[in-house]
Amino acid sequence: MSQTRFTEDHEWIKTEGDGPATVGITPYAAEQLGDVVFVELPEVGKSFKKGDEIAVVESVKAASEIYAPVSGKVVEVNGALEDAPGKVNEDAHGAGWFFKLEVADASELDALMDEAAYQKHVD
Amino acid sequence: MTDQPLLRTPLYDLHVELGGKMVPFAGYEMPVQFEGIMAEHNHTREGAGLFDVSHMGQARVTGEAGALEALITADLSELEPGTQKYTLLLNDEGGIMDDLMVSRPDEDGFFVVVNAATKGADFAHMRDRFGRRAELIELNDRALLALQGPKAGAVMEALCPDAAKLVFMEAGRFTLNGADVFVSRSGYTGEDGFEISIPNHQAEEIARLLLDDERVKPIGLGARDSLRLEAGLCLYGHDMDETTTPIEASLTWAVAKSRRASADFPGARKILKQIEDGASRKRVGFKLKDKAPAREGAEIAHDGTVVGVATSGGFAPTAGAPIGMGYVPAELAKPGTEIELIVRGKARPAEIVKMPVVAHRFYRG
């Protein structure tokens, strides 16, 4: 069963059973950033603590840091963003995903917002 | 500074109505983008973009031409009525206080346009140095619009055919939709286009008239920056400031030949020596070899040693690559020189390139 949680910094994290969690930014965040021209992704195999700077999104205008939504180890990154960073704007929730994390402590997920709470957060 | 309330241009309500995302810039609330920086950038390169640059400082200077000439690098005796020049306002050490446009749209003295962030200091300096020889009249009652792009000429032709006859770096005074306007054929994008000075109360009506033309779209400050960067044009306070001479800033061409001969501009001794011997550092353009943009403040390295700093940088939509400008030692300023830009601790390969990165397409008749 999959579930998607959200952070106050406009990231989504989707878990499917015990598998790795997929992380990206929300369409709202992509819209705010404008045209994404580069995403600096973390190294596969590296571990991060919740709140660590884990990636950087560069739009035409500025660079924005992305923080690890939960603690965990990076097991895969979306290499397609290297040639097509615009996927973040076109499909932030799908093809524009950033990386997959092996979640260290599943209870950290519970502290994040569900979709209804996130909607309230951006409204 | 930060506690000062932000100022608004006469087009503020129009920007909001058009969906502009308003941000503070040089003390004003200005639109950074409308539909998106990339789309606006591309539209300006293909059609015509309308920019509100009313935050810039406009003034008339009357009296002895020599009073103004003494502070800048242009030869004003070469400035015929109906023409315009790009020039530099220098401090006594030859440092750049501002870059500005000076024109003679009519017979009533000079019309100058200076940067928003420096206008207070510029005008105070000019008044101080003019004494009784010349008078500076600030035109706070005027807005300034820029219409830029390959279709700007055709758009102007429909509204003010006389102004459409100007060629690059010409200027004149016209009646446009009943308004008394100063128009110059110039801009800050590398494209053909116009800058139009309009009485405040008529600015919104003329902006709407221009936007009624389906070739014209509103453009924000974001695309203004990416366009000027591709055109190799300096942003004052970033790519040059009071610690930079015209020679270091690679703006030697803006120091008139006749002024070099008479050596009567501020800091002439230092600047003429730099023209003779070369400056130790130069402003250059660079292009990154991969996709990560290097922005203002990124260190420039050569063979693993930091040799300079980027003063502007970002993704260039028309060039399709991250580009920038910065200062490097003169011996590394040659196009083709391999350098690295340090972005978040990583050395990213780049090379020095000739500017402009995107060729200018001015209308020269």
Short mmCIF file of C-alpha atoms in Angstrom, two decimals:
data_model
loop_
_atom_site.label_atom_id
_atom_site.label_comp_id
_atom_site.label_asym_id
_atom_site.label_seq_id
_atom_site.Cartn_x
_atom_site.Cartn_y
_atom_site.Cartn_z
CA MET A 1 0.00 0.00 0.00
CA SER A 2 1.42 3.36 -0.93
CA GLN A 3 1.17 6.58 0.99
CA THR A 4 2.43 10.07 0.26
CA ARG A 5 3.49 12.54 2.91
CA PHE A 6 4.53 16.16 2.60
CA THR A 7 6.98 18.51 4.31
CA GLU A 8 6.58 22.18 5.10
CA ASP A 9 9.34 22.81 2.55
CA HIS A 10 7.09 21.45 -0.21
CA GLU A 11 8.64 18.04 -0.74
CA TRP A 12 6.63 14.85 -1.17
CA ILE A 13 7.76 11.43 -0.03
CA LYS A 14 5.97 8.34 -1.27
CA THR A 15 6.37 4.98 0.43
CA GLU A 16 5.27 1.64 -0.94
CA GLY A 17 5.27 -1.13 1.63
CA ASP A 18 8.77 -1.75 2.96
CA GLY A 19 10.49 -0.60 -0.26
CA PRO A 20 12.47 2.62 -0.61
CA ALA A 21 10.60 5.93 -0.46
CA THR A 22 10.56 8.20 -3.51
CA VAL A 23 11.13 11.94 -2.94
CA GLY A 24 10.35 14.95 -5.10
CA ILE A 25 9.03 18.49 -4.83
CA THR A 26 5.36 19.39 -5.09
CA PRO A 27 3.81 21.00 -8.18
CA TYR A 28 3.26 24.07 -5.98
CA ALA A 29 7.00 24.28 -5.28
CA ALA A 30 7.86 23.71 -8.96
CA GLU A 31 5.49 26.49 -9.93
CA GLN A 32 7.04 28.85 -7.37
CA LEU A 33 10.57 28.07 -8.57
CA GLY A 34 9.78 28.57 -12.23
CA ASP A 35 11.69 26.87 -15.02
CA VAL A 36 14.02 24.29 -13.51
CA VAL A 37 17.33 24.15 -15.41
CA PHE A 38 19.43 21.85 -13.21
CA VAL A 39 19.02 19.50 -10.25
CA GLU A 40 22.06 18.57 -8.21
CA LEU A 41 21.24 15.09 -6.89
CA PRO A 42 22.84 13.31 -3.93
CA GLU A 43 25.33 10.47 -4.29
CA VAL A 44 23.84 6.99 -4.25
CA GLY A 45 24.88 5.19 -1.05
CA LYS A 46 25.18 8.33 1.04
CA SER A 47 23.16 8.66 4.25
CA PHE A 48 21.43 11.81 5.40
CA LYS A 49 19.70 12.89 8.59
CA LYS A 50 16.26 14.44 8.46
CA GLY A 51 16.71 18.12 7.60
CA ASP A 52 20.15 17.76 6.00
CA GLU A 53 20.67 19.54 2.70
CA ILE A 54 20.35 16.66 0.23
CA ALA A 55 19.84 18.24 -3.22
CA VAL A 56 19.74 21.62 -4.96
CA VAL A 57 17.23 22.78 -7.56
CA GLU A 58 18.37 25.53 -9.89
CA SER A 59 15.75 27.57 -11.72
CA VAL A 60 16.58 30.32 -14.20
CA LYS A 61 16.33 32.74 -11.30
CA ALA A 62 17.93 31.08 -8.30
CA ALA A 63 19.25 28.02 -6.49
CA SER A 64 17.06 26.39 -3.81
CA GLU A 65 18.15 23.75 -1.31
CA ILE A 66 16.17 20.57 -0.81
CA TYR A 67 16.30 19.01 2.67
CA ALA A 68 16.02 15.32 3.52
CA PRO A 69 12.36 14.84 4.55
CA VAL A 70 13.36 11.90 6.78
CA SER A 71 16.65 10.21 7.70
CA GLY A 72 17.86 7.52 5.35
CA LYS A 73 20.26 6.24 2.70
CA VAL A 74 20.03 7.25 -0.97
CA VAL A 75 19.53 4.11 -3.07
CA GLU A 76 18.68 5.61 -6.46
CA VAL A 77 18.58 9.02 -8.17
CA ASN A 78 16.55 10.17 -11.17
CA GLY A 79 19.28 10.35 -13.79
CA ALA A 80 16.75 11.48 -16.41
CA LEU A 81 16.74 14.93 -14.79
CA GLU A 82 20.30 15.49 -15.99
CA ASP A 83 19.18 15.91 -19.60
CA ALA A 84 15.59 16.92 -18.92
CA PRO A 85 15.36 19.02 -15.73
CA GLY A 86 12.11 20.45 -17.11
CA LYS A 87 10.37 17.22 -16.02
CA VAL A 88 10.26 18.81 -12.56
CA ASN A 89 7.93 21.50 -13.92
CA GLU A 90 5.96 19.20 -16.22
CA ASP A 91 5.35 16.31 -13.83
CA ALA A 92 6.59 17.16 -10.35
CA HIS A 93 4.69 14.29 -8.77
CA GLY A 94 5.74 11.68 -11.34
CA ALA A 95 8.60 11.76 -13.85
CA GLY A 96 10.13 14.71 -12.00
CA TRP A 97 11.05 12.68 -8.89
CA PHE A 98 14.50 13.32 -7.39
CA PHE A 99 15.78 10.28 -5.47
CA LYS A 100 14.82 7.17 -3.51
CA LEU A 101 15.62 6.77 0.16
CA GLU A 102 15.89 3.70 2.33
CA VAL A 103 14.06 5.14 5.32
CA ALA A 104 16.00 4.76 8.57
CA ASP A 105 13.12 5.36 10.98
CA ALA A 106 9.57 4.94 9.69
CA SER A 107 8.18 6.90 12.63
CA GLU A 108 9.69 10.07 11.11
CA LEU A 109 7.17 9.69 8.29
CA ASP A 110 4.28 9.96 10.73
CA ALA A 111 5.41 13.43 11.74
CA LEU A 112 4.94 14.71 8.17
CA MET A 113 1.72 16.11 6.71
CA ASP A 114 -0.84 14.08 4.81
CA GLU A 115 -2.29 15.49 1.61
CA ALA A 116 -5.19 17.29 3.30
CA ALA A 117 -2.87 18.97 5.81
CA TYR A 118 -0.45 19.94 3.03
CA GLN A 119 -3.27 21.49 0.99
CA LYS A 120 -4.13 23.62 4.01
CA HIS A 121 -0.44 24.54 4.34
CA VAL A 122 -0.24 25.98 0.81
CA ASP A 123 -3.70 27.59 0.70
CA MET B 1 17.37 51.09 3.88
CA THR B 2 15.28 47.99 4.57
CA ASP B 3 12.79 49.94 6.68
CA GLN B 4 11.94 52.28 3.82
CA PRO B 5 8.53 51.56 2.32
CA LEU B 6 8.82 50.22 -1.22
CA LEU B 7 8.01 52.60 -4.03
CA ARG B 8 5.68 51.76 -6.91
CA THR B 9 5.89 52.78 -10.54
CA PRO B 10 2.83 54.15 -12.38
CA LEU B 11 2.40 50.65 -13.86
CA TYR B 12 2.12 48.82 -10.52
CA ASP B 13 -1.62 48.15 -10.83
CA LEU B 14 -1.21 46.96 -14.40
CA HIS B 15 1.54 44.52 -13.37
CA VAL B 16 -0.68 43.05 -10.67
CA GLU B 17 -3.61 42.83 -13.08
CA LEU B 18 -1.41 40.98 -15.59
CA GLY B 19 -0.38 38.45 -12.94
CA GLY B 20 3.11 39.83 -12.31
CA LYS B 21 4.94 38.31 -9.35
CA MET B 22 6.03 41.42 -7.45
CA VAL B 23 9.37 41.53 -5.64
CA PRO B 24 11.44 44.28 -4.02
CA PHE B 25 14.13 45.63 -6.35
CA ALA B 26 16.24 48.77 -5.83
CA GLY B 27 13.63 50.16 -3.47
CA TYR B 28 10.69 49.45 -5.78
CA GLU B 29 8.05 46.74 -5.99
CA MET B 30 8.70 45.34 -9.45
CA PRO B 31 7.47 42.32 -11.42
CA VAL B 32 10.13 39.60 -11.55
CA GLN B 33 8.02 37.53 -13.94
CA PHE B 34 4.61 37.16 -15.55
CA GLU B 35 4.11 33.82 -17.33
CA GLY B 36 7.66 32.58 -16.60
CA ILE B 37 11.22 33.77 -17.12
CA MET B 38 12.07 31.27 -19.86
CA ALA B 39 8.92 32.00 -21.90
CA GLU B 40 9.38 35.76 -21.47
CA HIS B 41 13.04 35.55 -22.45
CA ASN B 42 12.20 33.58 -25.59
CA HIS B 43 9.33 35.90 -26.47
CA THR B 44 11.67 38.90 -26.37
CA ARG B 45 14.13 37.14 -28.69
CA GLU B 46 11.32 36.21 -31.13
CA GLY B 47 8.60 38.87 -30.83
CA ALA B 48 8.47 41.99 -28.71
CA GLY B 49 8.66 42.34 -24.94
CA LEU B 50 7.44 45.28 -22.87
CA PHE B 51 9.50 46.12 -19.78
CA ASP B 52 8.67 48.64 -17.07
CA VAL B 53 11.95 50.36 -16.22
CA SER B 54 10.38 53.35 -14.51
CA HIS B 55 12.50 52.69 -11.42
CA MET B 56 15.50 54.03 -13.33
CA GLY B 57 16.50 57.66 -12.85
CA GLN B 58 15.66 60.17 -15.58
CA ALA B 59 16.91 63.75 -15.66
CA ARG B 60 17.50 66.71 -17.94
CA VAL B 61 20.83 68.50 -17.76
CA THR B 62 20.98 72.05 -19.10
CA GLY B 63 23.73 74.63 -19.10
CA GLU B 64 27.38 74.11 -20.04
CA ALA B 65 27.98 70.74 -21.68
CA GLY B 66 31.45 70.80 -20.17
CA ALA B 67 30.04 70.52 -16.65
CA LEU B 68 28.53 67.11 -17.44
CA GLU B 69 31.34 66.05 -19.74
CA ALA B 70 33.92 66.55 -16.97
CA LEU B 71 32.30 63.74 -14.95
CA ILE B 72 31.91 61.13 -17.71
CA THR B 73 33.91 59.39 -20.46
CA ALA B 74 31.95 60.54 -23.53
CA ASP B 75 32.76 63.38 -25.90
CA LEU B 76 29.55 65.42 -25.74
CA SER B 77 30.64 67.60 -28.67
CA GLU B 78 30.14 64.45 -30.78
CA LEU B 79 26.62 64.03 -29.43
CA GLU B 80 24.47 65.63 -32.12
CA PRO B 81 20.83 66.44 -31.40
CA GLY B 82 18.89 63.25 -32.08
CA THR B 83 21.61 60.88 -30.90
CA GLN B 84 22.46 58.89 -27.78
CA LYS B 85 25.60 57.48 -26.18
CA TYR B 86 26.43 54.94 -23.51
CA THR B 87 28.87 56.41 -21.02
CA LEU B 88 30.36 56.01 -17.55
CA LEU B 89 30.17 58.28 -14.54
CA LEU B 90 33.54 58.09 -12.77
CA ASN B 91 34.74 58.99 -9.31
CA ASP B 92 38.00 60.92 -8.90
CA GLU B 93 39.99 57.66 -8.79
CA GLY B 94 38.53 56.50 -12.12
CA GLY B 95 36.16 54.02 -10.42
CA ILE B 96 32.78 53.52 -12.06
CA MET B 97 29.99 55.26 -10.10
CA ASP B 98 27.41 54.26 -12.69
CA ASP B 99 26.81 53.52 -16.33
CA LEU B 100 24.27 55.70 -18.06
CA MET B 101 22.69 56.71 -21.32
CA VAL B 102 22.98 60.34 -22.36
CA SER B 103 21.04 61.67 -25.33
CA ARG B 104 19.87 64.86 -26.97
CA PRO B 105 16.28 64.12 -27.94
CA ASP B 106 15.73 67.81 -28.75
CA GLU B 107 17.57 71.14 -28.49
CA ASP B 108 16.88 71.53 -24.74
CA GLY B 109 20.06 70.06 -23.33
CA PHE B 110 20.83 66.50 -22.36
CA PHE B 111 18.54 63.68 -21.25
CA VAL B 112 20.19 61.13 -18.98
CA VAL B 113 18.98 57.75 -17.76
CA VAL B 114 20.82 56.22 -14.79
CA ASN B 115 20.43 53.08 -12.70
CA ALA B 116 17.72 52.87 -10.04
CA ALA B 117 19.99 51.85 -7.17
CA THR B 118 22.45 54.67 -7.82
CA LYS B 119 20.22 57.51 -8.95
CA GLY B 120 20.27 59.39 -5.64
CA ALA B 121 24.05 59.28 -5.41
CA ASP B 122 24.52 60.07 -9.12
CA PHE B 123 22.29 63.11 -9.09
CA ALA B 124 23.78 64.44 -5.83
CA HIS B 125 27.29 64.03 -7.28
CA MET B 126 26.34 65.76 -10.52
CA ARG B 127 24.67 68.69 -8.74
CA ASP B 128 27.64 69.04 -6.42
CA ARG B 129 30.15 69.12 -9.27
CA PHE B 130 28.04 71.22 -11.66
CA GLY B 131 27.91 74.17 -9.26
CA ARG B 132 26.40 77.02 -11.25
CA ARG B 133 27.65 75.80 -14.62
CA ALA B 134 24.77 73.43 -15.27
CA GLU B 135 21.44 72.43 -13.82
CA LEU B 136 20.05 68.94 -13.23
CA ILE B 137 16.28 68.53 -13.27
CA GLU B 138 15.02 65.15 -12.09
CA LEU B 139 12.12 63.88 -14.15
CA ASN B 140 10.23 62.08 -11.40
CA ASP B 141 7.08 62.86 -13.33
CA ARG B 142 8.09 60.41 -16.05
CA ALA B 143 7.80 56.66 -16.44
CA LEU B 144 10.14 54.64 -18.67
CA LEU B 145 9.10 51.68 -20.81
CA ALA B 146 11.36 49.48 -22.92
CA LEU B 147 9.97 47.74 -25.98
CA GLN B 148 12.50 45.11 -27.08
CA GLY B 149 12.68 42.39 -29.68
CA PRO B 150 12.82 41.79 -33.44
CA LYS B 151 9.17 42.89 -33.82
CA ALA B 152 9.59 46.10 -31.77
CA GLY B 153 10.17 48.18 -34.91
CA ALA B 154 6.94 47.02 -36.54
CA VAL B 155 5.00 47.60 -33.31
CA MET B 156 6.37 51.15 -33.05
CA GLU B 157 5.64 51.78 -36.73
CA ALA B 158 1.94 51.25 -36.02
CA LEU B 159 1.87 53.69 -33.07
CA CYS B 160 4.44 56.34 -33.87
CA PRO B 161 5.89 56.02 -37.40
CA ASP B 162 8.34 58.88 -36.84
CA ALA B 163 9.91 57.16 -33.84
CA ALA B 164 10.13 53.92 -35.86
CA LYS B 165 12.50 55.75 -38.25
CA LEU B 166 15.18 56.06 -35.56
CA VAL B 167 18.18 53.75 -35.90
CA PHE B 168 20.31 52.27 -33.10
CA MET B 169 21.51 54.96 -30.67
CA GLU B 170 19.32 57.69 -32.09
CA ALA B 171 16.82 59.53 -29.94
CA GLY B 172 14.03 62.03 -30.40
CA ARG B 173 11.01 63.74 -28.94
CA PHE B 174 7.68 62.63 -30.37
CA THR B 175 3.96 62.65 -29.77
CA LEU B 176 2.69 59.14 -29.08
CA ASN B 177 -1.04 58.72 -28.44
CA GLY B 178 -1.13 62.41 -27.49
CA ALA B 179 1.74 62.11 -25.01
CA ASP B 180 5.01 64.05 -25.14
CA VAL B 181 7.58 61.23 -25.21
CA PHE B 182 11.35 60.87 -25.50
CA VAL B 183 12.19 57.78 -27.51
CA SER B 184 15.58 56.22 -28.09
CA ARG B 185 16.39 53.19 -30.21
CA SER B 186 18.35 51.21 -27.66
CA GLY B 187 17.88 48.85 -24.76
CA TYR B 188 19.34 46.21 -22.51
CA THR B 189 18.58 42.93 -24.27
CA GLY B 190 20.87 42.85 -27.31
CA GLU B 191 17.77 43.05 -29.51
CA ASP B 192 16.42 45.91 -31.56
CA GLY B 193 14.07 48.07 -29.56
CA PHE B 194 13.13 51.33 -27.94
CA GLU B 195 13.12 53.05 -24.59
CA ILE B 196 10.15 55.37 -24.19
CA SER B 197 9.97 58.09 -21.54
CA ILE B 198 6.33 58.99 -20.87
CA PRO B 199 4.61 61.42 -18.46
CA ASN B 200 3.46 59.32 -15.48
CA HIS B 201 -0.25 59.96 -15.99
CA GLN B 202 -0.13 58.66 -19.57
CA ALA B 203 2.15 55.67 -18.98
CA GLU B 204 -0.48 53.04 -18.21
CA GLU B 205 -2.58 54.00 -21.23
CA ILE B 206 0.43 53.69 -23.54
CA ALA B 207 1.51 50.41 -21.93
CA ARG B 208 -1.99 49.01 -22.53
CA LEU B 209 -1.92 50.26 -26.11
CA LEU B 210 1.40 48.47 -26.68
CA LEU B 211 0.09 45.29 -25.03
CA ASP B 212 -3.02 45.40 -27.24
CA ASP B 213 -0.68 44.49 -30.09
CA GLU B 214 -0.65 40.70 -30.07
CA ARG B 215 3.11 40.68 -30.79
CA VAL B 216 3.81 42.32 -27.42
CA LYS B 217 3.92 40.60 -24.02
CA PRO B 218 4.87 41.97 -20.59
CA ILE B 219 8.32 40.91 -19.41
CA GLY B 220 9.66 40.90 -15.87
CA LEU B 221 13.04 41.62 -14.31
CA GLY B 222 14.02 37.92 -14.38
CA ALA B 223 14.10 37.77 -18.18
CA ARG B 224 15.61 41.26 -18.31
CA ASP B 225 18.57 39.83 -16.42
CA SER B 226 18.97 36.68 -18.53
CA LEU B 227 18.65 38.71 -21.75
CA ARG B 228 21.27 41.29 -20.77
CA LEU B 229 23.62 38.54 -19.55
CA GLU B 230 23.50 36.81 -22.95
CA ALA B 231 24.04 40.23 -24.57
CA GLY B 232 27.20 40.73 -22.46
CA LEU B 233 25.83 43.89 -20.87
CA CYS B 234 26.97 44.84 -17.36
CA LEU B 235 24.70 45.05 -14.34
CA TYR B 236 25.91 47.94 -12.22
CA GLY B 237 26.77 47.03 -8.63
CA HIS B 238 27.51 43.46 -9.73
CA ASP B 239 29.68 43.40 -12.85
CA MET B 240 31.27 46.73 -11.98
CA ASP B 241 31.29 49.22 -9.14
CA GLU B 242 33.39 52.04 -7.70
CA THR B 243 36.37 49.70 -7.26
CA THR B 244 36.40 48.92 -11.00
CA THR B 245 37.87 51.05 -13.78
CA PRO B 246 36.45 51.10 -17.31
CA ILE B 247 39.53 49.21 -18.52
CA GLU B 248 39.13 46.43 -15.93
CA ALA B 249 35.42 46.26 -16.80
CA SER B 250 36.33 45.72 -20.50
CA LEU B 251 34.54 48.98 -21.34
CA THR B 252 37.57 50.79 -22.84
CA TRP B 253 35.44 51.50 -25.93
CA ALA B 254 33.24 53.76 -23.76
CA VAL B 255 36.19 56.09 -23.11
CA ALA B 256 36.04 58.44 -26.13
CA LYS B 257 39.25 58.73 -28.17
CA SER B 258 39.16 62.52 -27.96
CA ARG B 259 38.83 62.35 -24.15
CA ARG B 260 41.88 60.07 -24.00
CA ALA B 261 43.79 62.69 -25.97
CA SER B 262 42.67 65.54 -23.71
CA ALA B 263 43.07 63.41 -20.55
CA ASP B 264 40.42 65.48 -18.79
CA PHE B 265 38.10 62.86 -17.29
CA PRO B 266 38.16 61.71 -13.64
CA GLY B 267 41.00 59.31 -12.90
CA ALA B 268 42.47 59.97 -16.36
CA ARG B 269 46.07 59.34 -15.32
CA LYS B 270 45.30 55.89 -13.89
CA ILE B 271 42.96 54.92 -16.72
CA LEU B 272 45.29 56.09 -19.50
CA LYS B 273 48.11 54.11 -17.89
CA GLN B 274 45.86 51.03 -17.89
CA ILE B 275 45.02 51.60 -21.56
CA GLU B 276 48.77 51.80 -22.25
CA ASP B 277 50.01 48.92 -20.06
CA GLY B 278 46.85 46.86 -19.67
CA ALA B 279 44.90 46.30 -16.46
CA SER B 280 45.91 43.44 -14.19
CA ARG B 281 42.37 42.00 -14.19
CA LYS B 282 39.61 42.00 -16.77
CA ARG B 283 35.90 41.35 -16.94
CA VAL B 284 35.28 38.29 -19.09
CA GLY B 285 32.40 36.07 -20.12
CA PHE B 286 32.37 32.36 -19.37
CA LYS B 287 30.35 29.33 -20.36
CA LEU B 288 29.98 26.19 -18.24
CA LYS B 289 30.49 22.84 -19.96
CA ASP B 290 27.78 21.03 -17.99
CA LYS B 291 24.37 22.12 -16.82
CA ALA B 292 24.99 23.45 -13.30
CA PRO B 293 24.67 27.25 -13.24
CA ALA B 294 27.41 29.25 -11.49
CA ARG B 295 25.99 32.39 -9.98
CA GLU B 296 27.30 35.70 -8.65
CA GLY B 297 29.93 35.06 -6.00
CA ALA B 298 31.11 31.69 -7.37
CA GLU B 299 34.91 31.48 -7.36
CA ILE B 300 36.75 31.17 -10.66
CA ALA B 301 39.72 28.78 -10.61
CA HIS B 302 42.48 27.99 -13.09
CA ASP B 303 44.60 24.85 -12.71
CA GLY B 304 43.14 24.33 -9.25
CA THR B 305 43.93 27.83 -7.92
CA VAL B 306 41.26 30.44 -7.28
CA VAL B 307 41.98 33.38 -9.61
CA GLY B 308 38.77 35.39 -9.59
CA VAL B 309 35.07 35.58 -8.93
CA ALA B 310 31.85 35.48 -10.94
CA THR B 311 29.91 38.75 -10.81
CA SER B 312 26.84 37.50 -12.71
CA GLY B 313 25.74 34.08 -13.79
CA GLY B 314 22.82 31.89 -14.59
CA PHE B 315 21.21 29.70 -17.16
CA ALA B 316 21.08 31.36 -20.58
CA PRO B 317 17.87 30.27 -22.34
CA THR B 318 18.90 31.25 -25.90
CA ALA B 319 22.44 29.91 -25.53
CA GLY B 320 21.03 26.78 -23.84
CA ALA B 321 23.84 26.68 -21.29
CA PRO B 322 24.84 28.26 -18.01
CA ILE B 323 26.93 31.38 -18.65
CA GLY B 324 28.25 34.28 -16.64
CA MET B 325 30.69 37.13 -16.26
CA GLY B 326 33.48 37.67 -13.81
CA TYR B 327 36.95 39.01 -13.25
CA VAL B 328 40.15 37.09 -13.96
CA PRO B 329 43.83 38.05 -14.24
CA ALA B 330 44.49 39.64 -17.66
CA GLU B 331 46.69 36.75 -18.77
CA LEU B 332 43.71 34.38 -18.42
CA ALA B 333 41.21 36.64 -20.18
CA LYS B 334 41.64 35.15 -23.65
CA PRO B 335 38.58 33.36 -25.09
CA GLY B 336 39.12 29.61 -25.06
CA THR B 337 41.03 29.63 -21.75
CA GLU B 338 39.93 26.67 -19.64
CA ILE B 339 38.75 27.62 -16.16
CA GLU B 340 36.61 26.10 -13.43
CA LEU B 341 33.72 27.60 -11.53
CA ILE B 342 33.40 26.46 -7.94
CA VAL B 343 29.73 25.66 -7.35
CA ARG B 344 28.87 24.40 -3.85
CA GLY B 345 32.43 23.15 -3.39
CA LYS B 346 32.63 21.34 -6.73
CA ALA B 347 34.88 22.54 -9.54
CA ARG B 348 32.77 22.72 -12.71
CA PRO B 349 34.64 22.96 -16.02
CA ALA B 350 34.08 26.12 -18.04
CA GLU B 351 35.83 28.28 -20.60
CA ILE B 352 36.30 31.96 -21.20
CA VAL B 353 34.10 33.03 -24.12
CA LYS B 354 33.82 36.12 -26.25
CA MET B 355 30.88 38.37 -25.37
CA PRO B 356 28.12 38.72 -26.34
CA VAL B 357 27.24 35.04 -26.09
CA VAL B 358 24.11 35.77 -28.16
CA ALA B 359 24.81 38.12 -31.09
CA HIS B 360 23.38 41.65 -30.93
CA ARG B 361 20.69 42.41 -33.48
CA PHE B 362 20.45 46.19 -33.32
CA TYR B 363 18.67 48.09 -36.09
CA ARG B 364 21.20 50.19 -37.94
CA GLY B 365 18.98 51.18 -40.87
#
